[in-house]
Coordinates of C-alpha atoms in Angstrom, one line a residue:
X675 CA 20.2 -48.5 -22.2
X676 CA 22.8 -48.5 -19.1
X677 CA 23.9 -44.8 -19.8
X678 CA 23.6 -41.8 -17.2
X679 CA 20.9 -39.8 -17.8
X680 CA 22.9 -36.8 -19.0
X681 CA 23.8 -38.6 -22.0
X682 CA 20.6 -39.5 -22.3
X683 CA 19.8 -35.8 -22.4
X684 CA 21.9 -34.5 -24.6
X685 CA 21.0 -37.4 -27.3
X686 CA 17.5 -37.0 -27.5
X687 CA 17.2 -33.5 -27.0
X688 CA 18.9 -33.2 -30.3
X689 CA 16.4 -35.6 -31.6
X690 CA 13.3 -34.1 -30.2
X691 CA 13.8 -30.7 -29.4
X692 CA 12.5 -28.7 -26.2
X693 CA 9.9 -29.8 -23.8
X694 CA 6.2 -31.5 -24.9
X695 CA 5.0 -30.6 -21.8
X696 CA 1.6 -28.0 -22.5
X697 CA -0.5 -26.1 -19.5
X698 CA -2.3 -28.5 -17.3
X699 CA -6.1 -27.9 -17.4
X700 CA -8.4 -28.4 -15.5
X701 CA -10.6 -31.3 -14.7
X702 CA -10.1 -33.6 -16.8
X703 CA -12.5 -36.4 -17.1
X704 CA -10.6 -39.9 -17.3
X705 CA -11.1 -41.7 -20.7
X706 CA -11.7 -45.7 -19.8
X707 CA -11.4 -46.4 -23.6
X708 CA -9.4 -49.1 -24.2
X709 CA -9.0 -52.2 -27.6
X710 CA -7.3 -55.0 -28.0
X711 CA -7.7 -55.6 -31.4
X712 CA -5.4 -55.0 -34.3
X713 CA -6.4 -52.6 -36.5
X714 CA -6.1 -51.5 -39.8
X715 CA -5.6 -48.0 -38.9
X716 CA -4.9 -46.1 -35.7
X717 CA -8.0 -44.7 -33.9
X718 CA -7.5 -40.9 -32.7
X719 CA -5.3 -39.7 -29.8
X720 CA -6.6 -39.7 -26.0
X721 CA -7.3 -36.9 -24.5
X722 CA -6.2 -35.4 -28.2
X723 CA -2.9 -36.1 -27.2
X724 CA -3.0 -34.7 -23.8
X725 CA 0.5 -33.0 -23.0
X726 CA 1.4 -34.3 -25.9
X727 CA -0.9 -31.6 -28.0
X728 CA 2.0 -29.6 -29.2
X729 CA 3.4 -32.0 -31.7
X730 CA 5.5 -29.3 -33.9
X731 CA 8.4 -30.4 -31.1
X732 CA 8.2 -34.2 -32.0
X733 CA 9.0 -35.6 -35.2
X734 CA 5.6 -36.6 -36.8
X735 CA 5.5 -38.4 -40.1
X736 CA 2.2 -39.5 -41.9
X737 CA 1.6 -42.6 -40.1
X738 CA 2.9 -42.0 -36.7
X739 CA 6.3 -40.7 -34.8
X740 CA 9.4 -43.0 -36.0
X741 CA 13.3 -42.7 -35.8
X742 CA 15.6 -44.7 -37.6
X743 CA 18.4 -45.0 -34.9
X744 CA 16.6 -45.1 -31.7
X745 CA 13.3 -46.2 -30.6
X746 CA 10.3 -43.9 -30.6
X747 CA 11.2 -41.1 -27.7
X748 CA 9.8 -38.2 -25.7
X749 CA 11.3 -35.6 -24.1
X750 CA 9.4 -35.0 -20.9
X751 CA 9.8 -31.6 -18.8
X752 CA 9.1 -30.7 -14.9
X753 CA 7.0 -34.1 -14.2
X754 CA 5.3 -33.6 -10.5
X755 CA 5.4 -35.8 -7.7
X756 CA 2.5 -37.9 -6.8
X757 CA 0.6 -37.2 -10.0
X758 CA -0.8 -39.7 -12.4
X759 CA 0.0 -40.0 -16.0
X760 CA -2.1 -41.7 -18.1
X761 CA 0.0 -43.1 -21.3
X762 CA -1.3 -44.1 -24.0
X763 CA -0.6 -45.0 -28.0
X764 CA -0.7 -47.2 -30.9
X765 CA 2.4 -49.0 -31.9
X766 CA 2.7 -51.1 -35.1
X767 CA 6.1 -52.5 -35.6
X768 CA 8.4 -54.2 -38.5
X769 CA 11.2 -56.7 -38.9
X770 CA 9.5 -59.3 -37.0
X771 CA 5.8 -60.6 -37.2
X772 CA 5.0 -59.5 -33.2
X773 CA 6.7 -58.6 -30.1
X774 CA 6.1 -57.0 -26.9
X775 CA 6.5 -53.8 -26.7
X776 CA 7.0 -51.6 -23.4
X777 CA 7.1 -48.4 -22.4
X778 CA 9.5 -47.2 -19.7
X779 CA 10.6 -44.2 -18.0
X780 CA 13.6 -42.6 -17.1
X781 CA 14.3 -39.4 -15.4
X782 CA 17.3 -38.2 -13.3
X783 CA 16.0 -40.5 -10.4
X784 CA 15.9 -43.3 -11.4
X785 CA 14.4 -46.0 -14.0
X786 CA 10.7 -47.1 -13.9
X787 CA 11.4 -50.1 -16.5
X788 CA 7.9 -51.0 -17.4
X789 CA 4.6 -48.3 -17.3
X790 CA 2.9 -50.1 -20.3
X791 CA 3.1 -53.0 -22.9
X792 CA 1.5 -54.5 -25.5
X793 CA 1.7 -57.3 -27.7
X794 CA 2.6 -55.3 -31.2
X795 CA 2.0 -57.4 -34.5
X796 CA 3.1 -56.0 -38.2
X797 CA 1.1 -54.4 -40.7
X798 CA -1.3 -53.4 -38.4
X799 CA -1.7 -51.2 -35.0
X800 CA -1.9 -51.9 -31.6
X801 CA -3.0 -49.7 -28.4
X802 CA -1.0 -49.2 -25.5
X803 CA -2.7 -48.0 -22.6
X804 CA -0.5 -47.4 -19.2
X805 CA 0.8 -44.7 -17.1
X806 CA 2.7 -43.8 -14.3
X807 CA 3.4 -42.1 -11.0
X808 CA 6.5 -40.6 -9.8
X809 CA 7.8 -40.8 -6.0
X810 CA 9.9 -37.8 -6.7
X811 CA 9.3 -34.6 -9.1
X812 CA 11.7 -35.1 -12.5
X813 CA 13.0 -31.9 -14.4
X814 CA 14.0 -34.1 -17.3
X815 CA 12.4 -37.1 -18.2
X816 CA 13.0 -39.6 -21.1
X817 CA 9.7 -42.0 -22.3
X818 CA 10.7 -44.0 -24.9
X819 CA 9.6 -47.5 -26.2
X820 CA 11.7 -50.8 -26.9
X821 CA 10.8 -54.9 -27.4
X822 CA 10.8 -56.5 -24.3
X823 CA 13.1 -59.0 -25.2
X824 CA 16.0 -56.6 -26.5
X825 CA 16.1 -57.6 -30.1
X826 CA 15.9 -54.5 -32.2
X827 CA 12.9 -54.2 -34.1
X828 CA 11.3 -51.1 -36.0
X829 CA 8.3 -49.2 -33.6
X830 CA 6.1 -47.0 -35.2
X831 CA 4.1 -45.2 -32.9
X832 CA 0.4 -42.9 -33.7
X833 CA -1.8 -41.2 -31.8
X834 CA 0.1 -41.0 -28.5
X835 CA -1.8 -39.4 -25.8
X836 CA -0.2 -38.0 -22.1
X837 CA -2.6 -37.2 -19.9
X838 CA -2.0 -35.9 -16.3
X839 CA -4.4 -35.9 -13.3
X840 CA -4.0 -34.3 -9.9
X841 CA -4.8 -37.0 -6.7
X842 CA -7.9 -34.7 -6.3
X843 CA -9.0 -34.6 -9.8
X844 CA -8.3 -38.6 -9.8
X845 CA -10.5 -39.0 -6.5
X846 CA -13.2 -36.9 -7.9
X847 CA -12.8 -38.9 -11.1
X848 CA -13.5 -42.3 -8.6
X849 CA -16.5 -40.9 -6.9
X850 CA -17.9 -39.8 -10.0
X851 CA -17.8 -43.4 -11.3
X852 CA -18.9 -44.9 -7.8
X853 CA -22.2 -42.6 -7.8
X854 CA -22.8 -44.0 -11.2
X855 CA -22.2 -47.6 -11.0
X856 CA -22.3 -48.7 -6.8
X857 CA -25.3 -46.3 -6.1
X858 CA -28.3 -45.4 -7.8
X859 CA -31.1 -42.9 -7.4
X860 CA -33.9 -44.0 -5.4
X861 CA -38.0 -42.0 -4.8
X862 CA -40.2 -43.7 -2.7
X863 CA -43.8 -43.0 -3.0
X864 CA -46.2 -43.3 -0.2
X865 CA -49.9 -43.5 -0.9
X866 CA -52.8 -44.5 1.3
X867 CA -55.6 -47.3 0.7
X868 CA -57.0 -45.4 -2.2
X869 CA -53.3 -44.6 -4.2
X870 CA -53.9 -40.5 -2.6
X871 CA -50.5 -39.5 -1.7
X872 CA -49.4 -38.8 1.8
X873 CA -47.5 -35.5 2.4
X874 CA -45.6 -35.8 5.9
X875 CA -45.1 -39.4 6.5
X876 CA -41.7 -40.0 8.2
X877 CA -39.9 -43.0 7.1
X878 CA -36.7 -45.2 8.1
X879 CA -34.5 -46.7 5.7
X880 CA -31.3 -49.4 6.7
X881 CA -29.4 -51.2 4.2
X882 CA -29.1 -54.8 5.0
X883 CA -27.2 -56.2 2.5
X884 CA -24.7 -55.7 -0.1
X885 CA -24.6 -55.9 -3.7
X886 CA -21.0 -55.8 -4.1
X887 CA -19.3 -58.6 -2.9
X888 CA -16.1 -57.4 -0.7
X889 CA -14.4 -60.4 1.2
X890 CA -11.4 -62.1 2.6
X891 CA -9.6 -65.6 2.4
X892 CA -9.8 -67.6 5.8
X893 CA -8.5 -70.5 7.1
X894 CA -9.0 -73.2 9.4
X895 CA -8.1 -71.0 12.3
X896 CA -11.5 -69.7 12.3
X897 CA -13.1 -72.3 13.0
X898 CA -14.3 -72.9 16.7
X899 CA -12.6 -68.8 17.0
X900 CA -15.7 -66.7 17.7
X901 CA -14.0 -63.8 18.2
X902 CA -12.7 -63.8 14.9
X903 CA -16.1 -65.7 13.6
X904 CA -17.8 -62.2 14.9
X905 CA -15.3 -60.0 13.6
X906 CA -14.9 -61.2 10.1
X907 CA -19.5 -61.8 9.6
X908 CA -19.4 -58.1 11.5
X909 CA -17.7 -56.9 8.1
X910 CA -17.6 -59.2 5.2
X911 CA -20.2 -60.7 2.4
X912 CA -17.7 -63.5 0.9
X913 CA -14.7 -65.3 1.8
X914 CA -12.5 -67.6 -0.3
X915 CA -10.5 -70.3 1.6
X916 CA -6.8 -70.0 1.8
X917 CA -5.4 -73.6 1.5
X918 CA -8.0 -75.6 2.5
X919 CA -9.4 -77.0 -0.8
X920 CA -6.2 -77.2 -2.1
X921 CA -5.3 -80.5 -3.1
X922 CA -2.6 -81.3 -0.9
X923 CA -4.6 -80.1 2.1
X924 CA -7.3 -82.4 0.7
X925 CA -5.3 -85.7 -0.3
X926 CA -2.2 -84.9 1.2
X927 CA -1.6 -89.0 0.4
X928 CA -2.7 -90.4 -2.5
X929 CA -6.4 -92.2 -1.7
X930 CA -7.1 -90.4 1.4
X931 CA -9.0 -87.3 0.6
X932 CA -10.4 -85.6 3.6
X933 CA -12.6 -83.1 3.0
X934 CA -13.6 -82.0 6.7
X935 CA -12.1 -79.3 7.2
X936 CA -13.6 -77.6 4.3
X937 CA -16.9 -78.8 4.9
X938 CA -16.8 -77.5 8.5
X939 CA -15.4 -73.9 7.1
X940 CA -18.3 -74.1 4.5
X941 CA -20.9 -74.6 7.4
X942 CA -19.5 -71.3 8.5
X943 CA -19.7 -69.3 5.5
X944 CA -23.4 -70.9 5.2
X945 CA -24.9 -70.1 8.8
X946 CA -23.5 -66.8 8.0
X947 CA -24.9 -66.3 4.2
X948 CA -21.5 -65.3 2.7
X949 CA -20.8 -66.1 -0.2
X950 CA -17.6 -68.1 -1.6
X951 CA -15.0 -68.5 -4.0
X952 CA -13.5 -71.9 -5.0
X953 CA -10.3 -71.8 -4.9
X954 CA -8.3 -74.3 -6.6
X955 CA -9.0 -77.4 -8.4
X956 CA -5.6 -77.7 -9.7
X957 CA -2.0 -75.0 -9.4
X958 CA 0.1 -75.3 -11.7
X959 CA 3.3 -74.5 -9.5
X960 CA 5.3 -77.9 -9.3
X961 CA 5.9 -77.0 -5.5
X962 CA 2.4 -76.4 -4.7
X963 CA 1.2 -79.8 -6.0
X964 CA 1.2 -82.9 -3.6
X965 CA 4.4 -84.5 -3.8
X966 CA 2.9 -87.7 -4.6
X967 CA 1.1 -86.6 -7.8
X968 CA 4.7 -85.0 -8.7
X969 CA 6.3 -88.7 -8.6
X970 CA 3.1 -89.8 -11.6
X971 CA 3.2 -89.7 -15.1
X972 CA 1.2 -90.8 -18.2
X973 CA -1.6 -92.6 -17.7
X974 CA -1.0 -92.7 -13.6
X975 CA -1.1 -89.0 -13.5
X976 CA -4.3 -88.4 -15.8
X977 CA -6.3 -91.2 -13.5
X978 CA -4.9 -88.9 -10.3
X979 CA -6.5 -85.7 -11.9
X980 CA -9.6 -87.3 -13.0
X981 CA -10.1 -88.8 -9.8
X982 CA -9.1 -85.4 -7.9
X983 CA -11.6 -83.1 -10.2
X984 CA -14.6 -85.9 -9.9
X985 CA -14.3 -85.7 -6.4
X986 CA -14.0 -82.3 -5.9
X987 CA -16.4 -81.4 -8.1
X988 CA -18.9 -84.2 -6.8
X989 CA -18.1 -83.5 -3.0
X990 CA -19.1 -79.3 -3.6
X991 CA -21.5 -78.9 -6.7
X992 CA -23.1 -75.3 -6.3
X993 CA -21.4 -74.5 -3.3
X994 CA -19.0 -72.2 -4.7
X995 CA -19.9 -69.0 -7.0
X996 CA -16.3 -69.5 -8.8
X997 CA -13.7 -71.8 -9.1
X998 CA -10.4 -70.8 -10.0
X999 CA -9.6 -74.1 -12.2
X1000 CA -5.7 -74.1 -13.1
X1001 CA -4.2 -71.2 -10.8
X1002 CA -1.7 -69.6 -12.1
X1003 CA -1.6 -71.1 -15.6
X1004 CA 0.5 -68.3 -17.2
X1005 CA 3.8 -68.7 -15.3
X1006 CA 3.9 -72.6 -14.5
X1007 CA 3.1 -76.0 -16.5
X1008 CA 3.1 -78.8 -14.4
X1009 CA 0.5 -80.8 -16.2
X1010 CA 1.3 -79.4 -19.4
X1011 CA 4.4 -80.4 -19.5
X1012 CA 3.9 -84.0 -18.5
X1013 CA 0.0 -84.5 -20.5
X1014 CA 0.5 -82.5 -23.1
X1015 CA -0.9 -78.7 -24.2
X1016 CA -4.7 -79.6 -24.1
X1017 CA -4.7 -80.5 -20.2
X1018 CA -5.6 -77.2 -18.9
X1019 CA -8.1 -77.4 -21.9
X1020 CA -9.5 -80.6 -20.1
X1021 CA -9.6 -79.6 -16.4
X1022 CA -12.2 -76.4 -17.7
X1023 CA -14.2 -78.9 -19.8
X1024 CA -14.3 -81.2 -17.0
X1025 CA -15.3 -78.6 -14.3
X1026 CA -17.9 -77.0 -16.6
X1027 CA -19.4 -80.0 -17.4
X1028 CA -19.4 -81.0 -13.4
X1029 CA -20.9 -77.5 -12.2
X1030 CA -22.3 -76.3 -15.3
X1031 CA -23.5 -73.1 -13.0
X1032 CA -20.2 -71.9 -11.2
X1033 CA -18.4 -69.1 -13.1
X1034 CA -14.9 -70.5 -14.3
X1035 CA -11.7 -68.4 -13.6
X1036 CA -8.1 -67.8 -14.7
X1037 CA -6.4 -66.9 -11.6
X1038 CA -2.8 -65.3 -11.6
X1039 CA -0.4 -62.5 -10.2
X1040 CA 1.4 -59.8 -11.8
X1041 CA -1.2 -58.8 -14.6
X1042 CA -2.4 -55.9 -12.6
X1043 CA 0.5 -55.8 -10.2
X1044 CA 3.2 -54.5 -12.6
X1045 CA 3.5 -54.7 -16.7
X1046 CA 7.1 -56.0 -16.3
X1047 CA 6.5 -59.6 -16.2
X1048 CA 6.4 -61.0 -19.8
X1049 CA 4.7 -63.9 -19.1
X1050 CA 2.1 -62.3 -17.0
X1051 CA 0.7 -59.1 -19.2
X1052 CA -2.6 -58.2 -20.2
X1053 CA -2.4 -59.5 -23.4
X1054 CA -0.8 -62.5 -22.5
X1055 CA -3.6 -63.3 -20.0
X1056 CA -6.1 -62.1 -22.9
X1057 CA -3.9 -64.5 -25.4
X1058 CA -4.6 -67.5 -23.5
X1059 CA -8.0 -66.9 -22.4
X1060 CA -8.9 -66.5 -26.0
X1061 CA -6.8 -69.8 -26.4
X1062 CA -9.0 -71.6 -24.1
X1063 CA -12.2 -70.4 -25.1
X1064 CA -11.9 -70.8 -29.0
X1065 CA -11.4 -74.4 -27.8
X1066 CA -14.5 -74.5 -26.4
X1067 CA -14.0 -73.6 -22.8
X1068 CA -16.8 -71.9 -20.5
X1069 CA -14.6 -69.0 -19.6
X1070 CA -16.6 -66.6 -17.3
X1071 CA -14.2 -64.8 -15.4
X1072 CA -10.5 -62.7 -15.2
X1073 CA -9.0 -63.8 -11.6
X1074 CA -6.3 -61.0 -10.8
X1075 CA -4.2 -61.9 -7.8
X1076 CA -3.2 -58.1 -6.9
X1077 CA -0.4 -58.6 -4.6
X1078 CA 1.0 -55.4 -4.5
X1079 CA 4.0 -53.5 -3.1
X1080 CA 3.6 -50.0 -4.2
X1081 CA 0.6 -49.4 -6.8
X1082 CA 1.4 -47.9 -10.2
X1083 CA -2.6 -46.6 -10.2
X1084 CA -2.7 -44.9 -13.7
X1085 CA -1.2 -49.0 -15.0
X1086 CA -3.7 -50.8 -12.8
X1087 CA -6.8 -48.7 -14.4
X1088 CA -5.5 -48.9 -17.6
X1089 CA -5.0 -52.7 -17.3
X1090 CA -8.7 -53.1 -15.8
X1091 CA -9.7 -51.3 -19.0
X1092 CA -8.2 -53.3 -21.5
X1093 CA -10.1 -56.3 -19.7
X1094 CA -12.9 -54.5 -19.4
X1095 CA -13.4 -54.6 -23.2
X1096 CA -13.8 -58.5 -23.0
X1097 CA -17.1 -58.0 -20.9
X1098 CA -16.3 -60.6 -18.2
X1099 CA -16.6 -60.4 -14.6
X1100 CA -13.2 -59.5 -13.6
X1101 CA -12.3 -59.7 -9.6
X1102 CA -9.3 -58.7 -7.3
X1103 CA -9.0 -62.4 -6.1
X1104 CA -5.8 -62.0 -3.3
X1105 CA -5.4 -58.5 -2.6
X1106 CA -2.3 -57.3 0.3
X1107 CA 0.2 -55.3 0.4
X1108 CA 3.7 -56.2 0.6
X1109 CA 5.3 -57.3 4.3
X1110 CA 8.4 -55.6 3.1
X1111 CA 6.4 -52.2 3.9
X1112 CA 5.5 -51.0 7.3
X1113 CA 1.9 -51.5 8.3
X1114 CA 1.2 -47.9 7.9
X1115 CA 2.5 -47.7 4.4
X1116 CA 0.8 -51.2 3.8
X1117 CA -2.5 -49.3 4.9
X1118 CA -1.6 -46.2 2.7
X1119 CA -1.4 -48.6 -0.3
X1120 CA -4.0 -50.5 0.3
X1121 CA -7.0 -47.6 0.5
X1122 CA -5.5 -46.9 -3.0
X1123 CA -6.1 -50.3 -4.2
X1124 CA -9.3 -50.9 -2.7
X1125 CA -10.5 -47.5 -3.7
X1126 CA -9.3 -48.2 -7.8
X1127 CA -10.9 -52.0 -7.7
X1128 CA -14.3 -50.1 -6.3
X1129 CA -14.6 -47.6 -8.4
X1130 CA -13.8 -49.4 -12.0
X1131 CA -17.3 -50.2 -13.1
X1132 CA -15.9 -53.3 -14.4
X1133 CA -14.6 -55.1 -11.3
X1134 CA -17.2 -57.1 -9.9
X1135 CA -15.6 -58.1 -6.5
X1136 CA -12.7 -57.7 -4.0
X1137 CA -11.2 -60.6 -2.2
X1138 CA -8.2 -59.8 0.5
X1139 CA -5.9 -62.5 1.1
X1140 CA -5.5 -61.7 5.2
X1141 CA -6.2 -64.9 6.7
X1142 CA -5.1 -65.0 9.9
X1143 CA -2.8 -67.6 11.9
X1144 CA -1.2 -67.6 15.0
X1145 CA 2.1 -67.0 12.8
X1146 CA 0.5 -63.5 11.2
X1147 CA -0.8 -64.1 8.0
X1148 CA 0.5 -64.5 4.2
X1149 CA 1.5 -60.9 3.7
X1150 CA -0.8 -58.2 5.5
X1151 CA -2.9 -58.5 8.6
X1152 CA -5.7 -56.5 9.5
X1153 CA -5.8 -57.1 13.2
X1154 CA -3.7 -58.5 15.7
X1155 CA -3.9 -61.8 17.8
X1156 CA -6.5 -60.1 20.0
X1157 CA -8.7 -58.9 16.9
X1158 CA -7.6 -55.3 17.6
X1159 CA -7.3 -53.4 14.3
X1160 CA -3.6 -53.1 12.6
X1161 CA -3.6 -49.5 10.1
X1162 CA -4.7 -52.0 7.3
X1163 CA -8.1 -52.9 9.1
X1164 CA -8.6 -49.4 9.8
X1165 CA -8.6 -48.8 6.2
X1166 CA -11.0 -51.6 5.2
X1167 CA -13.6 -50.5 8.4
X1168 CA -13.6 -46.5 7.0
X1169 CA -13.7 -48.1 3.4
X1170 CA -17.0 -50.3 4.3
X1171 CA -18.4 -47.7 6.3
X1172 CA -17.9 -45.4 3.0
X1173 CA -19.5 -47.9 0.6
X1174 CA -22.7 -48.5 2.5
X1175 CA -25.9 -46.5 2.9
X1176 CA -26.2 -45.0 6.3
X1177 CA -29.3 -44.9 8.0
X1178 CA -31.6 -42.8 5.8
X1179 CA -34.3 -40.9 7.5
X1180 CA -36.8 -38.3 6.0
X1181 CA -40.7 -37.3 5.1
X1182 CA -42.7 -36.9 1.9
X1183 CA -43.0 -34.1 -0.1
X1184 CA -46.1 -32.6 -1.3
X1185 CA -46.0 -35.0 -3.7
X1186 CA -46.0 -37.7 -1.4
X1187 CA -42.3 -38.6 -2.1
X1188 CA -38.9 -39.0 -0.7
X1189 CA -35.4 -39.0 -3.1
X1190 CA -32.2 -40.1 -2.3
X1191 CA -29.4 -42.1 -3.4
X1192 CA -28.4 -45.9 -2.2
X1193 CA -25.6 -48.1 -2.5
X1194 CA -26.3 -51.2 -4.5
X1195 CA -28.1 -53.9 -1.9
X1196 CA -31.2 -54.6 0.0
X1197 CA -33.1 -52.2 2.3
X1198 CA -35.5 -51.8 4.9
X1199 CA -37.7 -49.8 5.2
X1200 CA -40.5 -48.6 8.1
X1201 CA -43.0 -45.2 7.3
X1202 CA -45.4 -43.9 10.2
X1203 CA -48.0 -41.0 9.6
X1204 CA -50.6 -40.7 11.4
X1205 CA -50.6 -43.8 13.5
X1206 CA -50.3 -45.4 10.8
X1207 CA -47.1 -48.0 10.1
X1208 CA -46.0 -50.1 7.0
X1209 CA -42.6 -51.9 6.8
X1210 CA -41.1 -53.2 3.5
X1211 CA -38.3 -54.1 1.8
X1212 CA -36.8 -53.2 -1.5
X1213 CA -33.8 -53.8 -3.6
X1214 CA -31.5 -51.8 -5.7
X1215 CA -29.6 -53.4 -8.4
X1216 CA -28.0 -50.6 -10.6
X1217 CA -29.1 -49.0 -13.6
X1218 CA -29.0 -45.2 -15.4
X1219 CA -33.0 -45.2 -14.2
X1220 CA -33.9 -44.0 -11.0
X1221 CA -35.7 -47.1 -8.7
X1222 CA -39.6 -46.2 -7.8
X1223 CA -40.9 -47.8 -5.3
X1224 CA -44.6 -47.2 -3.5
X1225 CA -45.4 -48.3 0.2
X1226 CA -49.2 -48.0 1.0
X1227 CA -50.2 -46.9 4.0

């Protein structure tokens, strides 16, 4: 695939004709179905095809689209800039018993090598769910599938489904799902001693706190910093520690585990009530573990990790809401390589069985991040998560790093949806934007990834990974050294400020009632009438029912 794109035109317009492209329509309303199964038979088209209604241009055979000499293509007409496409289809394959299957894009600007995958097996179909967005507008556009690895395999494809959505029709499509799962419709009642209702009485309501847990990693640098102390409490509910629990940090030499500093950033989080993430027990990368454990082997090396898990686990039992257990598991094998296949296995039995209440995680990079990674797709995360847990493993969460440079949007939700079928938490554990981008375009990219994670109903936290040293910080800041606001933390304040309930002030009715609708958290409340006062407090917690709630006066 290393011609120019005109032959490239002239092949596969002979194959497929004139453009696919239909009318766009609209308000579409985006479709968050997604399987991973294989089935027997392809389910129907998204969308019922989307752009790709108008089959009579394509070459359509009984059980899907199929040519003999090149792999399943479209010809794709007058694509617009900054719009997203939602891709997606079922692709059974022959000549081998699975491979991974991607989608790319090409168009007279250039290549966008992966906007989909899936792990295709034979005799049976499997969906592909991506998309795409393009940073200029394409008048000729080629989509085509192929096996990852390059060895030339049969693709069938059924049911494929291009759907297009304007960024206002996609931001509508967001706060649509935000109303429905981050806020929820709230009457409160007011009645007197004798449950008459009281027409006229003013009341005050404040959110307090938070349901939805939106944090950052620190590090030690916060400690005895009030400045930052105050600035972080003043905006975030959780926090995850950068390096601190790490092993090396901890026993840096083997036999002298210090766990002060840790303990003393805990206190923090504590006096403050956020909550935390544990993060790690054990990373996988060879040149993240302590150089000493990297010298043991055999029987040495399986005492060190015992020792290292008992300890750690002993030393912070019900401290932590998660712990990410082997980080990054899908692209290294340290321990696997010198215990054996079953020691990840053993580190999540170990843990479980230490802090039977934390929430486990698999933690790792480029599964939402891109679809170009082979090691790191959906379904290879899915793959060995299912690994784990037919083993026996307490698997409770989906850990995705989110590191970004620029965000393919219409791949991240479509990713988040395939994991969304599994019914496990899933979190944005590490979210920045890459330093290679100025700090405005790091802030442009970042609203966009906050504002997908929030609004997929089944992401269940957001962690940023902006701790802040002396040096900067890993990727992204959000303030400088003086805790003034870079472009980045100007998008998280407006964000935060966006996802909370104002200060909510109104009377009764003549029903004695007052509606309105509240983010997910715990509220305040004071109603007067009459020289009369009563203060309360209430919670919402989400639900297709509006909350009641009656204050007596």
């Amino acid at each position: 695939m290393q011609q120019g794109i005109t032959f490239f035109s002239l092949i596969f317009f002979l194959l497929i004709g004139a453009s696919l492209v239909s009318p766009l329509y609209d308000g579409p309303i985006y479709d968050s179905t997604a399987y991973n199964e294989c089935k027997e038979q392809p389910e129907e088209a998204l969308y019922r095809g989307g752009i790709f209604q108008n089959k009579s241009q394509s070459r359509v055979h009984e059980n899907g689209i199929s040519f003999s000499d090149y792999s399943p293509s479209f010809l794709l007409h007058n694509l617009t800039q900054d719009t997203m496409y939602c891709l997606s289809a079922w692709v059974k394959i022959k000549g081998a018993s699975s491979g991974k299957i991607r989608a790319s894009l090409h168009t007279e600007n250039g290549r966008y090598d992966c906007i989909g995958t899936v792990s295709a097996k034979s005799g049976c179909w499997s969906f592909l769910k991506g998309g795409f967005v393009l940073n200029r507008p394409s008048s000729f556009s080629i989509l085509f599938f192929q096996n990852a690895n390059g060895e030339g395999i049969s693709i069938e494809l059924a049911s494929p489904s291009l759907q297009l959505f304007t960024k206002e029709q996609w931001r509508v499509n967001q706060q649509n799902i935000i109303k429905t799962k981050r806020q929820q419709a709230t009457t409160v009642h007011v009645t007197d001693t004798e449950g008459r209702r009281v027409q006229g009485a003013t009341m005050i309501i404040e959110q307090f706190s938070k349901e939805f847990p939106f944090g950052s990693a620190i590090a030690n640098t916060i400690l005895g910093n009030l400045p930052y102390q105050n600035w972080f409490v003043k905006r975030f509910n959780a926090a995850v520690f950068e390096n601190e629990l790490k092993w090396d940090a901890t026993e840096p030499n083997q036999g002298k585990v210090n766990y002060t500093i840790p303990d003393q950033m805990l206190q923090f989080a504590r006096a403050n009530q956020l909550i935390v993430r544990g993060h790690n027990i054990f990373w996988e990368a060879p040149k993240f573990t302590p150089k000493w454990v990297q010298n043991l082997t055999g029987i040495q090396l399986q005492a060190a990790i015992d020792s290292r898990i008992q300890s750690l686990m002993s030393q912070y039992k019900e401290e932590f809401i998660h712990w990410d257990v082997s980080n990054e598991m899908l692209h290294y094998d340290f321990y696997e390589q010198r215990l054996g296949p079953n020691a990840t296995l053993h580190f999540f039995e170990t843990a479980h069985k230490l802090d039977p209440l934390t929430t486990l995680f698999m933690n790792d990079f480029n599964v939402v991040e891109t679809c170009s990674d082979v090691n790191a797709t959906v379904d290879a995360y899915i793959s060995r998560l299912r690994e784990l847990q037919h083993n026996g493993v307490s698997m409770g969460g989906i850990g995705l790093e989110s590191h970004f440079t620029v965000p393919n949007l219409p791949l991240v939700r479509a990713i988040l949806d395939k994991f969304a079928t599994l019914d496990l938490p899933i979190w944005l554990t590490e979210v920045d934007i890459s330093k290679t981008l100025d700090k405005d375009a790091q802030a442009i990219y970042l609203e966009e990834v906050l504002r997908e994670g929030f609004s997929h109903p089944s992401v269940n936290g957001i962690m940023l990974w902006t701790a802040l040293h002396p040096e900067g910080c890993y990727e992204m800041c959000l303030t400088d050294k003086d805790f003034k606001n870079l472009p980045a933390g100007d998008v998280v304040d407006k964000l935060l400020d966006e996802w909370q309930t104002g200060l909510v002030e109104g009377v009764t009715d003549e029903h004695g009632s007052f509606s309105f609708y509240g983010f997910l958290g715990d509220y305040r409340i004071t109603v007067s009438c009459q020289n009369r006062t009563a203060n309360s407090t209430f919670s919402l917690s989400g639900g297709q029912e509006t909350k009641h709630f009656t204050i007596g006066l």
